[in-house]
mmCIF file of C-alpha atoms in Angstrom:
data_model
loop_
_atom_site.group_PDB
_atom_site.id
_atom_site.type_symbol
_atom_site.label_atom_id
_atom_site.label_comp_id
_atom_site.label_asym_id
_atom_site.label_seq_id
_atom_site.Cartn_x
_atom_site.Cartn_y
_atom_site.Cartn_z
ATOM 1 C CA UNK A 1 15.031 14.779 17.138
ATOM 2 C CA UNK A 2 17.523 14.692 14.439
ATOM 3 C CA UNK A 3 18.292 17.981 12.587
ATOM 4 C CA UNK A 4 20.579 18.285 9.743
ATOM 5 C CA UNK A 5 23.824 20.029 10.247
ATOM 6 C CA UNK A 6 23.321 23.223 7.141
ATOM 7 C CA UNK A 7 20.135 23.744 9.539
ATOM 8 C CA UNK A 8 21.777 26.636 11.291
ATOM 9 C CA UNK A 9 18.098 28.819 12.509
ATOM 10 C CA UNK A 10 19.249 31.733 10.696
ATOM 11 C CA UNK A 11 17.047 31.296 8.281
ATOM 12 C CA UNK A 12 13.869 32.136 10.720
ATOM 13 C CA UNK A 13 12.699 35.592 9.698
ATOM 14 C CA UNK A 14 13.830 38.766 12.067
ATOM 15 C CA UNK A 15 10.531 39.222 14.435
ATOM 16 C CA UNK A 16 11.180 35.535 15.138
ATOM 17 C CA UNK A 17 14.618 36.073 15.757
ATOM 18 C CA UNK A 18 14.058 39.303 18.053
ATOM 19 C CA UNK A 19 11.669 37.309 19.344
ATOM 20 C CA UNK A 20 13.879 34.671 21.019
ATOM 21 C CA UNK A 21 16.437 36.543 22.061
ATOM 22 C CA UNK A 22 14.959 37.037 25.148
ATOM 23 C CA UNK A 23 16.051 32.904 25.938
ATOM 24 C CA UNK A 24 20.005 32.685 25.951
ATOM 25 C CA UNK A 25 21.595 32.606 23.575
ATOM 26 C CA UNK A 26 21.623 28.496 22.856
ATOM 27 C CA UNK A 27 18.655 27.876 24.139
ATOM 28 C CA UNK A 28 17.701 30.376 21.257
ATOM 29 C CA UNK A 29 19.717 28.308 18.480
ATOM 30 C CA UNK A 30 17.796 25.058 18.962
ATOM 31 C CA UNK A 31 14.347 26.604 19.418
ATOM 32 C CA UNK A 32 15.127 28.575 16.430
ATOM 33 C CA UNK A 33 16.364 25.574 14.525
ATOM 34 C CA UNK A 34 12.974 23.387 15.127
ATOM 35 C CA UNK A 35 11.225 25.832 13.962
ATOM 36 C CA UNK A 36 13.253 26.419 11.107
ATOM 37 C CA UNK A 37 12.454 22.176 11.046
ATOM 38 C CA UNK A 38 8.951 22.815 10.778
ATOM 39 C CA UNK A 39 8.454 25.421 8.085
ATOM 40 C CA UNK A 40 10.491 22.980 5.822
ATOM 41 C CA UNK A 41 7.945 19.962 6.902
ATOM 42 C CA UNK A 42 5.053 21.505 7.243
ATOM 43 C CA UNK A 43 3.596 20.540 3.608
ATOM 44 C CA UNK A 44 5.191 17.345 2.695
ATOM 45 C CA UNK A 45 5.913 16.082 6.197
ATOM 46 C CA UNK A 46 3.371 17.866 8.179
ATOM 47 C CA UNK A 47 3.856 14.781 11.123
ATOM 48 C CA UNK A 48 7.819 15.439 11.617
ATOM 49 C CA UNK A 49 6.771 18.824 11.897
ATOM 50 C CA UNK A 50 4.233 19.083 14.792
ATOM 51 C CA UNK A 51 7.313 16.946 16.765
ATOM 52 C CA UNK A 52 9.448 19.550 16.410
ATOM 53 C CA UNK A 53 7.092 22.046 16.980
ATOM 54 C CA UNK A 54 6.535 20.204 20.027
ATOM 55 C CA UNK A 55 10.865 20.141 20.752
ATOM 56 C CA UNK A 56 10.088 24.260 20.278
ATOM 57 C CA UNK A 57 7.388 24.466 22.695
ATOM 58 C CA UNK A 58 9.139 22.523 24.718
ATOM 59 C CA UNK A 59 12.190 24.787 25.272
ATOM 60 C CA UNK A 60 10.162 27.907 24.824
ATOM 61 C CA UNK A 61 6.351 27.920 25.180
ATOM 62 C CA UNK A 62 6.451 31.755 26.359
ATOM 63 C CA UNK A 63 7.183 33.108 23.055
ATOM 64 C CA UNK A 64 4.769 33.852 20.900
ATOM 65 C CA UNK A 65 6.294 32.299 17.776
ATOM 66 C CA UNK A 66 7.088 29.098 18.848
ATOM 67 C CA UNK A 67 2.736 29.087 20.698
ATOM 68 C CA UNK A 68 1.979 30.221 16.973
ATOM 69 C CA UNK A 69 4.509 27.266 15.161
ATOM 70 C CA UNK A 70 2.854 24.583 16.848
ATOM 71 C CA UNK A 71 -0.482 26.074 15.865
ATOM 72 C CA UNK A 72 -0.181 25.912 12.947
ATOM 73 C CA UNK A 73 1.895 22.590 13.559
ATOM 74 C CA UNK A 74 -1.239 20.945 15.105
ATOM 75 C CA UNK A 75 -3.533 22.652 12.549
ATOM 76 C CA UNK A 76 -1.921 20.737 9.438
ATOM 77 C CA UNK A 77 -2.356 17.635 11.321
ATOM 78 C CA UNK A 78 -5.824 17.809 12.001
ATOM 79 C CA UNK A 79 -5.328 18.667 15.772
ATOM 80 C CA UNK A 80 -8.053 21.540 16.398
ATOM 81 C CA UNK A 81 -8.580 21.051 19.548
ATOM 82 C CA UNK A 82 -4.845 22.052 20.288
ATOM 83 C CA UNK A 83 -4.349 24.158 17.110
ATOM 84 C CA UNK A 84 -7.142 26.894 18.259
ATOM 85 C CA UNK A 85 -5.671 26.697 22.001
ATOM 86 C CA UNK A 86 -2.004 26.872 20.517
ATOM 87 C CA UNK A 87 -3.822 30.257 17.679
ATOM 88 C CA UNK A 88 -5.377 31.879 21.318
ATOM 89 C CA UNK A 89 -2.345 32.189 23.207
ATOM 90 C CA UNK A 90 0.269 33.261 20.598
ATOM 91 C CA UNK A 91 -3.213 36.345 20.360
ATOM 92 C CA UNK A 92 -3.091 36.902 23.677
ATOM 93 C CA UNK A 93 1.083 37.481 23.870
ATOM 94 C CA UNK A 94 0.727 39.308 20.967
ATOM 95 C CA UNK A 95 -2.703 40.798 20.517
ATOM 96 C CA UNK A 96 -2.224 40.498 16.504
ATOM 97 C CA UNK A 97 -6.338 39.106 15.041
ATOM 98 C CA UNK A 98 -4.229 37.566 12.564
ATOM 99 C CA UNK A 99 -4.955 34.505 13.223
ATOM 100 C CA UNK A 100 -8.730 35.204 13.472
ATOM 101 C CA UNK A 101 -9.779 33.221 10.305
ATOM 102 C CA UNK A 102 -7.243 30.096 11.180
ATOM 103 C CA UNK A 103 -8.600 30.384 14.487
ATOM 104 C CA UNK A 104 -13.043 30.187 13.505
ATOM 105 C CA UNK A 105 -11.921 27.366 10.727
ATOM 106 C CA UNK A 106 -10.459 25.129 14.274
ATOM 107 C CA UNK A 107 -13.972 25.187 15.269
ATOM 108 C CA UNK A 108 -15.495 24.415 12.339
ATOM 109 C CA UNK A 109 -12.829 20.918 12.116
ATOM 110 C CA UNK A 110 -14.075 20.756 15.924
ATOM 111 C CA UNK A 111 -17.558 20.178 15.032
ATOM 112 C CA UNK A 112 -18.824 23.981 15.276
ATOM 113 C CA UNK A 113 -19.278 25.488 12.068
ATOM 114 C CA UNK A 114 -21.728 27.930 13.714
ATOM 115 C CA UNK A 115 -18.969 29.225 16.298
ATOM 116 C CA UNK A 116 -17.589 29.671 13.280
ATOM 117 C CA UNK A 117 -20.302 31.941 11.847
ATOM 118 C CA UNK A 118 -20.546 33.809 15.000
ATOM 119 C CA UNK A 119 -16.691 34.249 13.959
ATOM 120 C CA UNK A 120 -17.297 35.658 11.521
ATOM 121 C CA UNK A 121 -19.149 38.563 11.982
ATOM 122 C CA UNK A 122 -17.327 39.058 14.878
ATOM 123 C CA UNK A 123 -15.810 43.430 15.163
ATOM 124 C CA UNK A 124 -12.591 41.770 15.113
ATOM 125 C CA UNK A 125 -12.844 40.683 11.070
ATOM 126 C CA UNK A 126 -13.042 44.362 10.147
ATOM 127 C CA UNK A 127 -9.167 45.185 11.633
ATOM 128 C CA UNK A 128 -8.229 42.370 8.962
ATOM 129 C CA UNK A 129 -6.138 43.097 5.987
ATOM 130 C CA UNK A 130 -7.325 42.517 2.303
ATOM 131 C CA UNK A 131 -5.853 38.996 2.342
ATOM 132 C CA UNK A 132 -7.425 38.075 6.156
ATOM 133 C CA UNK A 133 -10.740 39.107 4.879
ATOM 134 C CA UNK A 134 -10.869 36.922 2.060
ATOM 135 C CA UNK A 135 -9.852 34.253 4.191
ATOM 136 C CA UNK A 136 -12.432 34.782 6.658
ATOM 137 C CA UNK A 137 -15.016 34.991 3.902
ATOM 138 C CA UNK A 138 -13.863 31.176 3.052
ATOM 139 C CA UNK A 139 -14.221 29.971 6.223
ATOM 140 C CA UNK A 140 -17.984 31.004 6.425
ATOM 141 C CA UNK A 141 -18.940 29.696 2.915
ATOM 142 C CA UNK A 142 -17.381 26.947 4.657
ATOM 143 C CA UNK A 143 -19.480 26.140 7.651
ATOM 144 C CA UNK A 144 -22.371 26.925 5.353
ATOM 145 C CA UNK A 145 -22.399 24.072 3.424
ATOM 146 C CA UNK A 146 -21.702 22.094 6.092
ATOM 147 C CA UNK A 147 -24.620 23.178 8.109
ATOM 148 C CA UNK A 148 -26.246 22.422 3.866
ATOM 149 C CA UNK A 149 -26.643 25.644 3.287
ATOM 150 C CA UNK A 150 -25.362 25.382 0.012
ATOM 151 C CA UNK A 151 -27.126 28.898 -1.604
ATOM 152 C CA UNK A 152 -25.833 30.798 1.587
ATOM 153 C CA UNK A 153 -22.486 29.650 0.763
ATOM 154 C CA UNK A 154 -22.895 30.674 -2.384
ATOM 155 C CA UNK A 155 -24.378 34.606 -2.216
ATOM 156 C CA UNK A 156 -21.172 34.556 1.154
ATOM 157 C CA UNK A 157 -18.515 34.148 -1.810
ATOM 158 C CA UNK A 158 -20.010 36.467 -4.434
ATOM 159 C CA UNK A 159 -18.253 39.878 -3.713
ATOM 160 C CA UNK A 160 -16.005 42.251 -5.288
ATOM 161 C CA UNK A 161 -12.430 39.942 -5.056
ATOM 162 C CA UNK A 162 -14.324 37.637 -6.668
ATOM 163 C CA UNK A 163 -15.893 39.677 -8.954
ATOM 164 C CA UNK A 164 -12.221 41.507 -9.762
ATOM 165 C CA UNK A 165 -9.988 40.800 -12.929
ATOM 166 C CA UNK A 166 -7.083 41.502 -10.759
ATOM 167 C CA UNK A 167 -5.007 38.108 -9.690
ATOM 168 C CA UNK A 168 -4.156 38.761 -6.215
ATOM 169 C CA UNK A 169 -2.233 35.202 -3.946
ATOM 170 C CA UNK A 170 -6.084 34.765 -2.640
ATOM 171 C CA UNK A 171 -8.019 34.638 -5.339
ATOM 172 C CA UNK A 172 -7.581 31.018 -6.974
ATOM 173 C CA UNK A 173 -8.499 29.800 -3.738
ATOM 174 C CA UNK A 174 -11.749 31.919 -3.875
ATOM 175 C CA UNK A 175 -12.225 31.155 -7.440
ATOM 176 C CA UNK A 176 -11.889 27.473 -6.802
ATOM 177 C CA UNK A 177 -14.275 27.740 -3.914
ATOM 178 C CA UNK A 178 -16.921 28.835 -5.894
ATOM 179 C CA UNK A 179 -16.909 26.689 -8.320
ATOM 180 C CA UNK A 180 -16.935 23.692 -5.959
ATOM 181 C CA UNK A 181 -20.023 25.556 -3.948
ATOM 182 C CA UNK A 182 -21.910 25.463 -8.034
ATOM 183 C CA UNK A 183 -20.868 22.565 -8.754
ATOM 184 C CA UNK A 184 -22.243 21.063 -5.062
ATOM 185 C CA UNK A 185 -25.577 23.126 -6.176
ATOM 186 C CA UNK A 186 -26.326 21.367 -9.528
ATOM 187 C CA UNK A 187 -24.984 24.180 -11.842
ATOM 188 C CA UNK A 188 -22.344 22.625 -13.839
ATOM 189 C CA UNK A 189 -22.085 24.885 -16.448
ATOM 190 C CA UNK A 190 -21.431 27.991 -13.681
ATOM 191 C CA UNK A 191 -19.061 25.508 -12.173
ATOM 192 C CA UNK A 192 -16.850 24.826 -15.416
ATOM 193 C CA UNK A 193 -16.652 28.802 -15.775
ATOM 194 C CA UNK A 194 -15.221 29.360 -12.566
ATOM 195 C CA UNK A 195 -13.027 26.323 -12.709
ATOM 196 C CA UNK A 196 -11.358 27.383 -15.417
ATOM 197 C CA UNK A 197 -10.996 30.977 -14.205
ATOM 198 C CA UNK A 198 -9.546 29.104 -10.855
ATOM 199 C CA UNK A 199 -6.269 28.053 -13.721
ATOM 200 C CA UNK A 200 -6.052 31.536 -15.050
ATOM 201 C CA UNK A 201 -5.496 32.775 -11.903
ATOM 202 C CA UNK A 202 -3.461 29.604 -10.277
ATOM 203 C CA UNK A 203 -0.001 30.110 -11.595
ATOM 204 C CA UNK A 204 1.740 27.947 -7.874
ATOM 205 C CA UNK A 205 -0.842 24.833 -8.669
ATOM 206 C CA UNK A 206 -2.253 25.484 -5.190
ATOM 207 C CA UNK A 207 -5.429 23.700 -6.601
ATOM 208 C CA UNK A 208 -6.462 21.284 -8.496
ATOM 209 C CA UNK A 209 -8.696 23.261 -10.691
ATOM 210 C CA UNK A 210 -7.157 22.222 -13.593
ATOM 211 C CA UNK A 211 -8.343 18.422 -12.843
ATOM 212 C CA UNK A 212 -11.487 19.478 -11.613
ATOM 213 C CA UNK A 213 -12.148 21.608 -15.330
ATOM 214 C CA UNK A 214 -10.450 18.120 -16.648
ATOM 215 C CA UNK A 215 -13.420 16.257 -15.012
ATOM 216 C CA UNK A 216 -15.759 18.094 -15.911
ATOM 217 C CA UNK A 217 -14.976 17.252 -19.462
ATOM 218 C CA UNK A 218 -14.729 14.483 -19.670
ATOM 219 C CA UNK A 219 -11.139 14.512 -20.201
ATOM 220 C CA UNK A 220 -9.302 10.770 -18.907
ATOM 221 C CA UNK A 221 -5.792 10.784 -17.864
ATOM 222 C CA UNK A 222 -3.999 7.797 -18.053
ATOM 223 C CA UNK A 223 -0.020 6.988 -16.153
ATOM 224 C CA UNK A 224 1.779 7.256 -18.297
ATOM 225 C CA UNK A 225 3.895 3.867 -16.471
ATOM 226 C CA UNK A 226 0.570 1.993 -15.849
ATOM 227 C CA UNK A 227 0.809 2.334 -19.554
ATOM 228 C CA UNK A 228 4.239 1.037 -20.233
ATOM 229 C CA UNK A 229 3.612 -1.800 -17.633
ATOM 230 C CA UNK A 230 0.235 -2.972 -19.285
ATOM 231 C CA UNK A 231 2.571 -2.943 -22.692
ATOM 232 C CA UNK A 232 5.343 -5.115 -20.802
ATOM 233 C CA UNK A 233 2.334 -7.056 -19.982
ATOM 234 C CA UNK A 234 0.976 -7.586 -23.862
ATOM 235 C CA UNK A 235 4.371 -8.197 -24.737
ATOM 236 C CA UNK A 236 5.301 -11.077 -22.286
ATOM 237 C CA UNK A 237 2.452 -12.867 -23.168
ATOM 238 C CA UNK A 238 3.334 -12.279 -27.066
ATOM 239 C CA UNK A 239 6.514 -13.732 -26.450
ATOM 240 C CA UNK A 240 5.490 -16.359 -23.735
ATOM 241 C CA UNK A 241 2.974 -17.329 -26.532
ATOM 242 C CA UNK A 242 5.564 -17.388 -28.878
ATOM 243 C CA UNK A 243 7.733 -18.966 -26.680
ATOM 244 C CA UNK A 244 4.483 -21.960 -26.257
ATOM 245 C CA UNK A 245 4.499 -22.157 -30.050
ATOM 246 C CA UNK A 246 7.858 -23.152 -30.925
ATOM 247 C CA UNK A 247 8.151 -25.601 -27.562
ATOM 248 C CA UNK A 248 4.825 -27.156 -29.181
ATOM 249 C CA UNK A 249 6.227 -27.569 -32.718
ATOM 250 C CA UNK A 250 9.813 -29.077 -32.062
ATOM 251 C CA UNK A 251 7.926 -31.320 -29.975
ATOM 252 C CA UNK A 252 5.548 -32.134 -32.993
ATOM 253 C CA UNK A 253 9.099 -32.563 -35.520
ATOM 254 C CA UNK A 254 10.283 -34.713 -32.698
ATOM 255 C CA UNK A 255 7.369 -37.218 -32.847
ATOM 256 C CA UNK A 256 7.236 -36.817 -36.573
ATOM 257 C CA UNK A 257 11.312 -38.562 -36.693
ATOM 258 C CA UNK A 258 10.623 -41.057 -34.241
ATOM 259 C CA UNK A 259 7.235 -42.174 -36.241
ATOM 260 C CA UNK A 260 9.847 -41.453 -39.621
ATOM 261 C CA UNK A 261 12.615 -44.318 -37.623
ATOM 262 C CA UNK A 262 9.768 -46.773 -36.122
ATOM 263 C CA UNK A 263 8.711 -47.237 -39.746
ATOM 264 C CA UNK A 264 12.307 -47.089 -41.832
ATOM 265 C CA UNK A 265 12.599 -49.841 -38.757
ATOM 266 C CA UNK A 266 9.964 -52.293 -39.791
ATOM 267 C CA UNK A 267 10.659 -51.491 -43.555
ATOM 268 C CA UNK A 268 14.560 -53.443 -42.512
ATOM 269 C CA UNK A 269 13.007 -56.676 -40.024
ATOM 270 C CA UNK A 270 10.295 -56.963 -43.850
ATOM 271 C CA UNK A 271 12.959 -57.558 -45.697
ATOM 272 C CA UNK A 272 15.282 -60.218 -43.622
ATOM 273 C CA UNK A 273 11.916 -62.054 -43.004
ATOM 274 C CA UNK A 274 11.890 -62.079 -46.875
ATOM 275 C CA UNK A 275 15.094 -63.091 -47.586
ATOM 276 C CA UNK A 276 14.445 -66.120 -44.397
ATOM 277 C CA UNK A 277 11.910 -67.137 -46.714
#
């Protein structure tokens, strides 16, 4: 797959670069450039990111960072079985527990919420940092909802992190998930309160909490472009109407002129007849 010339491979972080040192220099550069493309495209063009991840995987399948990148790309494309396999491989290589919540979410994606819940209660969760534990809580709540256990999902999300007034990287998503679960359970007023709190914490727009809040408040957004198109359409119809009226008026004037000419012609004939008499 083509890679822009401005991508050198130097953009990767030091940890990944260190892992690639086990490869020949030219091969390491090729792998690094493909990994940079995965990172660049995974949010906006996940299918292309997946393609670059497969190239990197073909070149260096024994590098943990490559397996992890392949897992993220597969996950972004909802290829959960493939993502789970790559995450497991990366974990075996590094011994890291960081991917545990993502692995559990892959189980959800594969239609195995019970397995995700088992993972949420495993000893590995206690080894996660605070961000990882919050992520695991979100996955567990999602699994509860998959199983139709709305009340249990709500209880799962109730935590010190949810109650805290401090804003952390996970705060907006946690509040959003809680609000969404409340709304699904028919607790609309509480849901509105928590969507509003999610908006307060969502500085980078990682959720659509503002849209959900507006929807609950009955606010409708009008697309300015569509409004402009409608106005142009109305103006066009108005102009067409004016043109039709002008044409009709011209035709009436022409008919009137013809009729008048005919009347004058008859008068002249009558005069001629009178003179002959």
